[in-house]
Amino acid sequence: MTNEITSAPAPAEAPVYEIRSDHKHDDLADTAGSLPSLRTVYNTLFTKDGWLGDYDYGFLCMPTIPCLNKKSTRQPPFFGLKTKLPVLLAIVMGFQHSLAMIAGIVTPVLIMSGPGTGNMNLDMETRSYMLSASLISSGILSLVQITRFRIFNTKYYIGTGLLSVVGTSFNFVPTFGAMTTRMYQSGQCPMGLAADGVTPVQLPCPQAWGAFLGTCMVCSSIEIILAFLPPKIMKRLFPPVVTGVTVFLIGAKLIGTGLTQWAGGSGPCSAMPAEGYFSVCPNVGAPNAAPWASPQWIGLGFLVFMTIMFVEFFGSPFMRNAQVVIGLVVGLIVAAATGYTDTSTLDDAPVVTFLWVKNFTTFPLSIYAPAVIPLLVTYVLTMVEAIGDVTASCEVSRLAVEGREFESRIQGGVLADGLGGFLSAVMTNSPMSVFAQNNGIIALTRCANASAGYVCCMFLILMGVFSKFGTLFLMIPDSVLGGMTTFLFANVASSGMRILAFLKWTRRDRFIVSAAISLGLGVSLIPNALTNFLTYSGSSSILEGLVDSVNIILSTGFCVGAIIAIVLNQLLPAEKPEAMEEERQEGVRQADSKQAAKIAAEMEEASNGNKAELKHL
């Protein structure tokens, strides 16, 4: 295999699936986590082979030079789920996984806690804690997924038992934005004046986070309950035509958020006022402040974007797995060198922190009734996405993607996902779900070993505990973050397109996708298009909450698209195979007719040309 991961892959060796006859496998007990023996610990930690093995470490570190790299047929060995893995390789692989996750873990928190109408506008100290909490929560909940626990005296499990890591879900960002926007409009979040005493601004609203967390704790129960349904039923209720549209719409909405950051920030300056405190970004008095969409903001974001492209072309496999973080580091270095950063936040951050340093006193718990229905929809869609991610993890780990063991891993993964949605809220963090991008690292490095996952969890927890690491992200100018997040969010949209690519694309599928995207994407582009015709000004709090709930759904594009896709998928009859075959044959006949007409025209043209030449002679 060449070092160039974008080149055509070498012929894949046929995966070998082990057939076990052990009675322990009959109840899948061997798929759960267990403590290693003393001999295993000794051989791993106190021998050269235990630390180094015979792995080709140069494979991970050699850069790619187009036209110069010699092709090699040698491939690194495949490390299965419970294969012996050298300690050094486990550390390297685990660090790779943690680097690939960092941007996805912290980005939703940076957006939701930052400035803007749909965000909380929190102070730097609180935001720093939230970043640390997200990293720690990710490490702890990933341990649960990777280890896999059996529920006492039942056939059910918690966790996949695979190298399937957990991070902050992007699915909840649009819902939270719509919810917070309504809270500012209704006066539940405070408004005030900027430092100039004239410009109205949104003040910090930690109570919005408490309301969000409390509502998430309640709504996560739907995913926990659905985890006990057979996977076949869940797939039948939420097929790829539904999940593909939904994931695409989430990415499309988030791309707009990323591009707004790229141009200078998503705060009040993005409205481009001609004068006042926010006539420049991020505000008057900030280092090297400039109007929104100024060349310097576009240039900083473009630097990050091009660094990601450069690493993809020339980087080693190790660098490619961390390309988003590398782009962010390059952008931060240039921004710091040119005077766009303020180190006071980093200086003031504590050296060490942990969960609940900022607790529910800071974020008073409550339930925001209008967000219940949108969050229920979001949790269901997150569950369906988790099923796809666990399936992909089984595939790249060379485990069967059908049968009792596979279905048990799906059940355990979804249950851990639902419990993670509850526990992450208890840990004062946004709901978390299984990450898909780490499957690409498994496929590239040929390492699906759980030991690498445990090391990854250790790195994530350490990054969160040492809070200055998380605070570094608060130093980064919005345009630098935007160059990274726009690319990251485009990956979410492309994941949705990839799911849709597996459809057979019958007329029914095209109709469902078109109907869902027409309103779903439209609402993502124009969020208030459907929220003004339904209003209520009476004294009934129940009706007022119901109207607010409907308006949150109508202002969240992926909720609109998902509901349309789910309803149409259940109502429209499936096309009969005979009708599909006739349509396919008709398409072939039309293509053959066009091809025949084209060939006849070319022959006639050639014949006319020959006649003209003979006449000339």
PDB file of N, CA and C in Angstrom, residues 100-142:
ATOM      1  N   ALA A 100      -7.836  13.540  16.268  1.00  0.00           N
ATOM      2  CA  ALA A 100      -8.913  13.586  15.284  1.00  0.00           C
ATOM      3  C   ALA A 100     -10.236  14.017  15.914  1.00  0.00           C
ATOM      4  N   MET A 101     -10.384  13.828  17.231  1.00  0.00           N
ATOM      5  CA  MET A 101     -11.647  14.123  17.902  1.00  0.00           C
ATOM      6  C   MET A 101     -11.732  15.542  18.446  1.00  0.00           C
ATOM      7  N   ILE A 102     -10.590  16.167  18.759  1.00  0.00           N
ATOM      8  CA  ILE A 102     -10.589  17.414  19.519  1.00  0.00           C
ATOM      9  C   ILE A 102     -11.488  18.465  18.889  1.00  0.00           C
ATOM     10  N   ALA A 103     -11.290  18.699  17.584  1.00  0.00           N
ATOM     11  CA  ALA A 103     -12.057  19.759  16.925  1.00  0.00           C
ATOM     12  C   ALA A 103     -13.557  19.483  17.008  1.00  0.00           C
ATOM     13  N   GLY A 104     -13.956  18.214  16.798  1.00  0.00           N
ATOM     14  CA  GLY A 104     -15.379  17.884  16.869  1.00  0.00           C
ATOM     15  C   GLY A 104     -15.957  18.007  18.262  1.00  0.00           C
ATOM     16  N   ILE A 105     -15.135  17.774  19.285  1.00  0.00           N
ATOM     17  CA  ILE A 105     -15.624  17.854  20.669  1.00  0.00           C
ATOM     18  C   ILE A 105     -15.840  19.299  21.102  1.00  0.00           C
ATOM     19  N   VAL A 106     -14.876  20.174  20.795  1.00  0.00           N
ATOM     20  CA  VAL A 106     -14.932  21.536  21.336  1.00  0.00           C
ATOM     21  C   VAL A 106     -15.734  22.497  20.471  1.00  0.00           C
ATOM     22  N   THR A 107     -15.884  22.206  19.172  1.00  0.00           N
ATOM     23  CA  THR A 107     -16.545  23.170  18.279  1.00  0.00           C
ATOM     24  C   THR A 107     -17.991  23.460  18.673  1.00  0.00           C
ATOM     25  N   PRO A 108     -18.843  22.446  18.950  1.00  0.00           N
ATOM     26  CA  PRO A 108     -20.214  22.786  19.358  1.00  0.00           C
ATOM     27  C   PRO A 108     -20.256  23.663  20.606  1.00  0.00           C
ATOM     28  N   VAL A 109     -19.364  23.398  21.573  1.00  0.00           N
ATOM     29  CA  VAL A 109     -19.344  24.200  22.801  1.00  0.00           C
ATOM     30  C   VAL A 109     -18.908  25.622  22.502  1.00  0.00           C
ATOM     31  N   LEU A 110     -17.904  25.795  21.649  1.00  0.00           N
ATOM     32  CA  LEU A 110     -17.450  27.134  21.275  1.00  0.00           C
ATOM     33  C   LEU A 110     -18.575  27.937  20.638  1.00  0.00           C
ATOM     34  N   ILE A 111     -19.368  27.274  19.802  1.00  0.00           N
ATOM     35  CA  ILE A 111     -20.468  27.971  19.123  1.00  0.00           C
ATOM     36  C   ILE A 111     -21.581  28.311  20.104  1.00  0.00           C
ATOM     37  N   MET A 112     -22.047  27.317  20.859  1.00  0.00           N
ATOM     38  CA  MET A 112     -23.213  27.524  21.718  1.00  0.00           C
ATOM     39  C   MET A 112     -22.931  28.480  22.876  1.00  0.00           C
ATOM     40  N   SER A 113     -21.691  28.514  23.368  1.00  0.00           N
ATOM     41  CA  SER A 113     -21.373  29.403  24.488  1.00  0.00           C
ATOM     42  C   SER A 113     -20.920  30.782  24.037  1.00  0.00           C
ATOM     43  N   GLY A 114     -20.697  30.950  22.725  1.00  0.00           N
ATOM     44  CA  GLY A 114     -20.131  32.189  22.204  1.00  0.00           C
ATOM     45  C   GLY A 114     -21.147  33.288  21.972  1.00  0.00           C
ATOM     46  N   PRO A 115     -20.716  34.362  21.278  1.00  0.00           N
ATOM     47  CA  PRO A 115     -21.606  35.502  21.034  1.00  0.00           C
ATOM     48  C   PRO A 115     -22.595  35.226  19.911  1.00  0.00           C
ATOM     49  N   GLY A 116     -23.682  35.975  19.899  1.00  0.00           N
ATOM     50  CA  GLY A 116     -24.684  35.844  18.850  1.00  0.00           C
ATOM     51  C   GLY A 116     -26.071  35.643  19.418  1.00  0.00           C
ATOM     52  N   THR A 117     -27.083  35.862  18.579  1.00  0.00           N
ATOM     53  CA  THR A 117     -28.480  35.777  19.022  1.00  0.00           C
ATOM     54  C   THR A 117     -28.850  34.373  19.468  1.00  0.00           C
ATOM     55  N   GLY A 118     -28.394  33.342  18.745  1.00  0.00           N
ATOM     56  CA  GLY A 118     -28.759  31.978  19.088  1.00  0.00           C
ATOM     57  C   GLY A 118     -27.798  31.302  20.041  1.00  0.00           C
ATOM     58  N   ASN A 119     -26.875  32.067  20.641  1.00  0.00           N
ATOM     59  CA  ASN A 119     -25.898  31.508  21.568  1.00  0.00           C
ATOM     60  C   ASN A 119     -26.034  32.164  22.930  1.00  0.00           C
ATOM     61  N   MET A 120     -25.192  31.747  23.888  1.00  0.00           N
ATOM     62  CA  MET A 120     -25.395  32.191  25.277  1.00  0.00           C
ATOM     63  C   MET A 120     -24.572  33.408  25.681  1.00  0.00           C
ATOM     64  N   ASN A 121     -23.592  33.817  24.855  1.00  0.00           N
ATOM     65  CA  ASN A 121     -22.808  35.024  25.139  1.00  0.00           C
ATOM     66  C   ASN A 121     -22.146  34.979  26.520  1.00  0.00           C
ATOM     67  N   LEU A 122     -21.584  33.827  26.882  1.00  0.00           N
ATOM     68  CA  LEU A 122     -21.036  33.655  28.223  1.00  0.00           C
ATOM     69  C   LEU A 122     -19.658  34.297  28.358  1.00  0.00           C
ATOM     70  N   ASP A 123     -19.234  34.492  29.609  1.00  0.00           N
ATOM     71  CA  ASP A 123     -17.910  35.043  29.875  1.00  0.00           C
ATOM     72  C   ASP A 123     -16.852  33.977  29.641  1.00  0.00           C
ATOM     73  N   MET A 124     -15.592  34.400  29.511  1.00  0.00           N
ATOM     74  CA  MET A 124     -14.508  33.502  29.143  1.00  0.00           C
ATOM     75  C   MET A 124     -14.252  32.428  30.202  1.00  0.00           C
ATOM     76  N   GLU A 125     -14.409  32.769  31.455  1.00  0.00           N
ATOM     77  CA  GLU A 125     -14.167  31.792  32.520  1.00  0.00           C
ATOM     78  C   GLU A 125     -15.130  30.622  32.417  1.00  0.00           C
ATOM     79  N   THR A 126     -16.406  30.918  32.195  1.00  0.00           N
ATOM     80  CA  THR A 126     -17.410  29.860  32.080  1.00  0.00           C
ATOM     81  C   THR A 126     -17.192  29.039  30.817  1.00  0.00           C
ATOM     82  N   ARG A 127     -16.854  29.702  29.732  1.00  0.00           N
ATOM     83  CA  ARG A 127     -16.602  28.987  28.479  1.00  0.00           C
ATOM     84  C   ARG A 127     -15.393  28.058  28.609  1.00  0.00           C
ATOM     85  N   SER A 128     -14.370  28.520  29.325  1.00  0.00           N
ATOM     86  CA  SER A 128     -13.188  27.692  29.536  1.00  0.00           C
ATOM     87  C   SER A 128     -13.556  26.412  30.291  1.00  0.00           C
ATOM     88  N   TYR A 129     -14.394  26.544  31.318  1.00  0.00           N
ATOM     89  CA  TYR A 129     -14.826  25.362  32.057  1.00  0.00           C
ATOM     90  C   TYR A 129     -15.615  24.418  31.149  1.00  0.00           C
ATOM     91  N   MET A 130     -16.491  24.964  30.316  1.00  0.00           N
ATOM     92  CA  MET A 130     -17.330  24.123  29.461  1.00  0.00           C
ATOM     93  C   MET A 130     -16.489  23.328  28.463  1.00  0.00           C
ATOM     94  N   LEU A 131     -15.416  23.928  27.967  1.00  0.00           N
ATOM     95  CA  LEU A 131     -14.527  23.206  27.057  1.00  0.00           C
ATOM     96  C   LEU A 131     -13.850  22.043  27.772  1.00  0.00           C
ATOM     97  N   SER A 132     -13.369  22.302  28.994  1.00  0.00           N
ATOM     98  CA  SER A 132     -12.746  21.228  29.769  1.00  0.00           C
ATOM     99  C   SER A 132     -13.745  20.122  30.083  1.00  0.00           C
ATOM    100  N   ALA A 133     -14.964  20.509  30.458  1.00  0.00           N
ATOM    101  CA  ALA A 133     -15.987  19.515  30.786  1.00  0.00           C
ATOM    102  C   ALA A 133     -16.322  18.639  29.588  1.00  0.00           C
ATOM    103  N   SER A 134     -16.327  19.227  28.394  1.00  0.00           N
ATOM    104  CA  SER A 134     -16.648  18.441  27.203  1.00  0.00           C
ATOM    105  C   SER A 134     -15.571  17.408  26.912  1.00  0.00           C
ATOM    106  N   LEU A 135     -14.305  17.766  27.107  1.00  0.00           N
ATOM    107  CA  LEU A 135     -13.211  16.815  26.870  1.00  0.00           C
ATOM    108  C   LEU A 135     -13.229  15.683  27.900  1.00  0.00           C
ATOM    109  N   ILE A 136     -13.450  16.044  29.175  1.00  0.00           N
ATOM    110  CA  ILE A 136     -13.493  15.021  30.229  1.00  0.00           C
ATOM    111  C   ILE A 136     -14.685  14.082  30.008  1.00  0.00           C
ATOM    112  N   SER A 137     -15.849  14.650  29.712  1.00  0.00           N
ATOM    113  CA  SER A 137     -17.044  13.833  29.480  1.00  0.00           C
ATOM    114  C   SER A 137     -16.834  12.884  28.314  1.00  0.00           C
ATOM    115  N   SER A 138     -16.198  13.376  27.255  1.00  0.00           N
ATOM    116  CA  SER A 138     -15.945  12.534  26.087  1.00  0.00           C
ATOM    117  C   SER A 138     -15.068  11.345  26.466  1.00  0.00           C
ATOM    118  N   GLY A 139     -14.015  11.584  27.249  1.00  0.00           N
ATOM    119  CA  GLY A 139     -13.137  10.489  27.659  1.00  0.00           C
ATOM    120  C   GLY A 139     -13.853   9.457  28.508  1.00  0.00           C
ATOM    121  N   ILE A 140     -14.660   9.909  29.463  1.00  0.00           N
ATOM    122  CA  ILE A 140     -15.351   8.982  30.369  1.00  0.00           C
ATOM    123  C   ILE A 140     -16.396   8.158  29.624  1.00  0.00           C
ATOM    124  N   LEU A 141     -17.206   8.813  28.785  1.00  0.00           N
ATOM    125  CA  LEU A 141     -18.265   8.092  28.074  1.00  0.00           C
ATOM    126  C   LEU A 141     -17.705   7.186  26.987  1.00  0.00           C
ATOM    127  N   SER A 142     -16.542   7.545  26.426  1.00  0.00           N
ATOM    128  CA  SER A 142     -15.891   6.654  25.465  1.00  0.00           C
ATOM    129  C   SER A 142     -15.443   5.366  26.153  1.00  0.00           C
TER     130      SER A 142
END
